[in-house]
Short mmCIF file of C-alpha atoms in Angstrom, two decimals:
data_model
loop_
_atom_site.label_atom_id
_atom_site.label_comp_id
_atom_site.label_asym_id
_atom_site.label_seq_id
_atom_site.Cartn_x
_atom_site.Cartn_y
_atom_site.Cartn_z
CA MET A 1 12.34 -16.73 -2.90
CA SER A 2 9.57 -18.49 -4.67
CA VAL A 3 11.28 -20.91 -6.75
CA ARG A 4 13.32 -21.82 -3.76
CA ASN A 5 10.60 -22.49 -1.35
CA SER A 6 8.43 -23.97 -4.45
CA LEU A 7 11.57 -26.74 -5.02
CA LEU A 8 11.37 -27.42 -0.94
CA ALA A 9 7.51 -27.44 -1.17
CA LEU A 10 7.96 -30.32 -4.43
CA LEU A 11 10.21 -32.43 -2.69
CA ASP A 12 7.89 -32.32 0.69
CA SER A 13 5.72 -34.67 -1.30
CA GLN A 14 8.47 -37.31 -2.49
CA PRO A 15 12.22 -36.82 -3.58
CA MET A 16 12.80 -35.69 -6.93
CA TYR A 17 16.08 -34.99 -9.27
CA GLY A 18 16.12 -31.61 -10.90
CA ALA A 19 14.23 -32.59 -14.22
CA GLN A 20 11.39 -33.95 -12.15
CA LEU A 21 11.08 -30.98 -9.98
CA LYS A 22 11.44 -28.68 -13.07
CA ALA A 23 8.41 -30.71 -14.92
CA GLU A 24 6.55 -30.31 -11.50
CA PHE A 25 6.64 -26.96 -10.96
CA GLU A 26 5.74 -26.10 -14.71
CA ALA A 27 2.59 -28.32 -14.82
CA ARG A 28 1.24 -26.91 -11.22
CA THR A 29 1.90 -23.63 -12.44
CA GLY A 30 0.14 -24.15 -15.82
CA GLY A 31 3.58 -23.77 -17.49
CA GLN A 32 3.36 -19.81 -17.45
CA TRP A 33 6.83 -19.73 -15.39
CA PRO A 34 9.08 -22.16 -17.31
CA LEU A 35 11.89 -22.70 -15.32
CA ASN A 36 15.97 -23.12 -16.42
CA ILE A 37 17.20 -26.52 -15.61
CA GLY A 38 20.69 -24.79 -15.01
CA GLN A 39 18.73 -22.62 -12.22
CA VAL A 40 17.10 -25.72 -10.71
CA TYR A 41 20.38 -27.67 -10.12
CA THR A 42 22.46 -24.20 -9.44
CA ARG A 43 18.99 -23.77 -6.66
CA LEU A 44 19.28 -27.36 -5.20
CA GLY A 45 23.17 -26.98 -4.63
CA ARG A 46 22.70 -24.06 -2.68
CA LEU A 47 19.36 -25.63 -0.60
CA GLU A 48 22.01 -28.82 -0.02
CA ARG A 49 24.61 -26.30 0.89
CA ASP A 50 22.49 -24.76 3.79
CA GLY A 51 21.41 -28.24 5.08
CA LEU A 52 17.76 -28.04 3.47
CA VAL A 53 17.81 -30.65 1.23
CA GLU A 54 20.28 -33.80 0.83
CA GLY A 55 20.95 -36.71 -1.90
CA ALA A 56 18.32 -39.51 -1.59
CA GLY A 57 20.31 -42.89 -2.58
CA THR A 58 22.55 -43.58 -5.56
CA PRO A 59 22.35 -42.17 -8.99
CA ASP A 60 19.68 -43.86 -11.52
CA ALA A 61 20.80 -44.99 -15.19
CA ASP A 62 21.65 -41.66 -16.38
CA GLY A 63 23.35 -40.50 -13.19
CA ARG A 64 20.48 -38.38 -11.97
CA ILE A 65 20.49 -37.98 -7.81
CA PRO A 66 17.16 -37.68 -6.38
CA TYR A 67 16.95 -35.03 -3.47
CA ARG A 68 14.90 -35.27 -0.31
CA LEU A 69 13.96 -32.71 2.41
CA THR A 70 15.77 -32.79 5.72
CA ASP A 71 14.15 -32.08 8.83
CA ALA A 72 15.40 -28.15 8.48
CA GLY A 73 14.04 -28.28 4.96
CA ARG A 74 10.66 -29.52 6.18
CA ALA A 75 10.65 -26.91 8.56
CA GLU A 76 11.06 -24.26 6.35
CA VAL A 77 8.34 -25.66 4.06
CA LEU A 78 5.95 -25.71 7.00
CA GLY A 79 6.81 -21.94 7.76
CA TRP A 80 6.34 -20.73 4.31
CA TRP A 81 3.07 -22.02 4.15
CA ASP A 82 2.35 -20.32 7.37
CA GLN A 83 3.65 -16.76 6.23
CA ALA A 84 1.68 -14.32 4.17
CA VAL A 85 3.62 -13.11 1.02
CA PRO A 86 5.83 -10.36 1.99
CA ARG A 87 4.56 -6.91 0.27
CA ASP A 88 7.14 -4.69 1.71
CA VAL A 89 9.02 -5.00 -1.37
CA THR A 90 7.73 -3.11 -4.45
CA PRO A 91 8.81 -5.08 -7.23
CA ARG A 92 9.78 -2.95 -10.43
CA ASN A 93 7.02 -2.41 -12.87
CA GLU A 94 8.26 -1.75 -16.16
CA LEU A 95 5.29 -0.25 -17.61
CA ALA A 96 4.81 2.22 -15.07
CA ILE A 97 8.75 3.24 -15.39
CA LYS A 98 8.19 3.62 -18.92
CA LEU A 99 5.02 5.95 -18.29
CA ALA A 100 6.54 7.82 -15.37
CA LEU A 101 9.54 8.48 -17.69
CA ALA A 102 7.40 9.18 -20.49
CA VAL A 103 5.33 12.23 -18.84
CA THR A 104 8.39 13.98 -18.05
CA MET A 105 9.97 13.99 -21.46
CA PRO A 106 9.17 16.38 -23.95
CA GLY A 107 8.20 14.88 -27.52
CA VAL A 108 7.53 11.74 -26.14
CA ASP A 109 3.70 10.73 -27.22
CA VAL A 110 2.11 9.65 -24.00
CA ARG A 111 -1.25 8.60 -25.39
CA ALA A 112 0.30 6.65 -28.39
CA ILE A 113 2.47 4.40 -25.57
CA VAL A 114 -1.05 3.57 -23.63
CA SER A 115 -2.39 2.59 -26.85
CA ALA A 116 0.21 0.35 -28.07
CA GLN A 117 -0.02 -1.25 -24.30
CA ARG A 118 -3.90 -1.05 -24.26
CA ALA A 119 -3.88 -3.33 -27.57
CA ALA A 120 -1.23 -5.51 -26.21
CA THR A 121 -2.80 -6.40 -22.82
CA LEU A 122 -6.20 -6.73 -24.58
CA THR A 123 -4.21 -9.16 -26.67
CA HIS A 124 -2.81 -11.23 -24.13
CA LEU A 125 -5.84 -11.27 -22.10
CA ARG A 126 -7.81 -12.79 -24.89
CA GLU A 127 -5.02 -15.45 -25.28
CA LEU A 128 -5.15 -16.21 -21.63
CA ASN A 129 -9.13 -16.41 -21.77
CA ARG A 130 -9.01 -18.85 -24.73
CA SER A 131 -6.61 -21.00 -23.00
CA LYS A 132 -9.13 -21.51 -19.68
CA PRO A 133 -10.52 -24.68 -19.94
CA ARG A 134 -13.94 -25.10 -21.33
CA ARG A 135 -16.69 -26.72 -19.43
CA SER A 136 -20.56 -27.58 -20.32
CA PHE A 137 -22.86 -25.93 -18.71
CA GLY A 138 -23.78 -26.98 -14.87
CA GLU A 139 -20.65 -29.20 -14.93
CA THR A 140 -18.70 -28.60 -11.69
CA PRO A 141 -14.92 -28.90 -11.87
CA PRO A 142 -13.29 -31.34 -9.88
CA GLY A 143 -11.73 -29.12 -7.45
CA VAL A 144 -9.40 -26.62 -7.45
CA GLY A 145 -6.80 -26.48 -10.06
CA ALA A 146 -3.61 -25.39 -9.55
CA ASP A 147 -3.16 -24.18 -13.35
CA GLU A 148 -6.46 -22.55 -12.97
CA LEU A 149 -5.30 -20.31 -9.85
CA VAL A 150 -2.39 -19.17 -12.01
CA LEU A 151 -4.12 -18.44 -14.84
CA GLU A 152 -6.79 -16.50 -13.15
CA SER A 153 -3.99 -14.44 -11.11
CA LEU A 154 -2.43 -13.50 -14.64
CA ILE A 155 -6.40 -12.45 -15.92
CA PHE A 156 -6.81 -10.80 -12.77
CA ALA A 157 -3.35 -8.71 -13.39
CA ASP A 158 -4.26 -8.17 -17.03
CA GLU A 159 -7.95 -6.41 -15.91
CA ALA A 160 -6.06 -4.57 -13.29
CA GLU A 161 -3.41 -2.95 -15.82
CA LEU A 162 -6.41 -2.11 -18.28
CA ARG A 163 -8.22 -0.05 -15.55
CA TRP A 164 -4.62 1.76 -14.66
CA LEU A 165 -4.29 2.51 -18.48
CA ASP A 166 -7.92 3.90 -18.28
CA TYR A 167 -6.73 5.89 -15.01
CA VAL A 168 -3.75 7.23 -16.66
CA GLU A 169 -5.65 8.08 -19.90
CA GLU A 170 -7.99 9.86 -17.58
CA ARG A 171 -5.00 12.02 -15.90
CA LEU A 172 -3.44 12.83 -19.44
CA ALA A 173 -6.73 14.44 -20.37
CA ARG A 174 -7.17 16.59 -17.77
CA SER A 175 -3.68 18.14 -17.83
#
């Protein structure tokens, strides 16, 4: 739902064609979740089929047709802003699955898996922290940057993973 609703939200500001939507999405999310252009156009086709967007005028010189929201699309965006992100569906966590299986398999060195993951997560966390904008002491940022929010979300997720790995190691030490 997030790509679908993100495209609708972007179209709420102005009509855009697929490549513009892709560029805007990636710019506003700090390039952390690149979209496939085919995915964007497939999604636009579905949104048009569902009556949430429509073509806005004639194709430009390159044959691109901008899309705009319909009234139903605008209502969908407003509803999305008003609703909390659902937490009733738990996404699969590849690391949790890997460790859950590892602790049940004879001969698997779970501590080595935890150690390798910790090293990878620490490396990723350092890369994320290095990519944060540098500010001079006392400099006030000019508002909340969308890319900064995404970056901080990823940093917090890595920090939480490291805390969870500490917990796993502690449990392994007690067993």
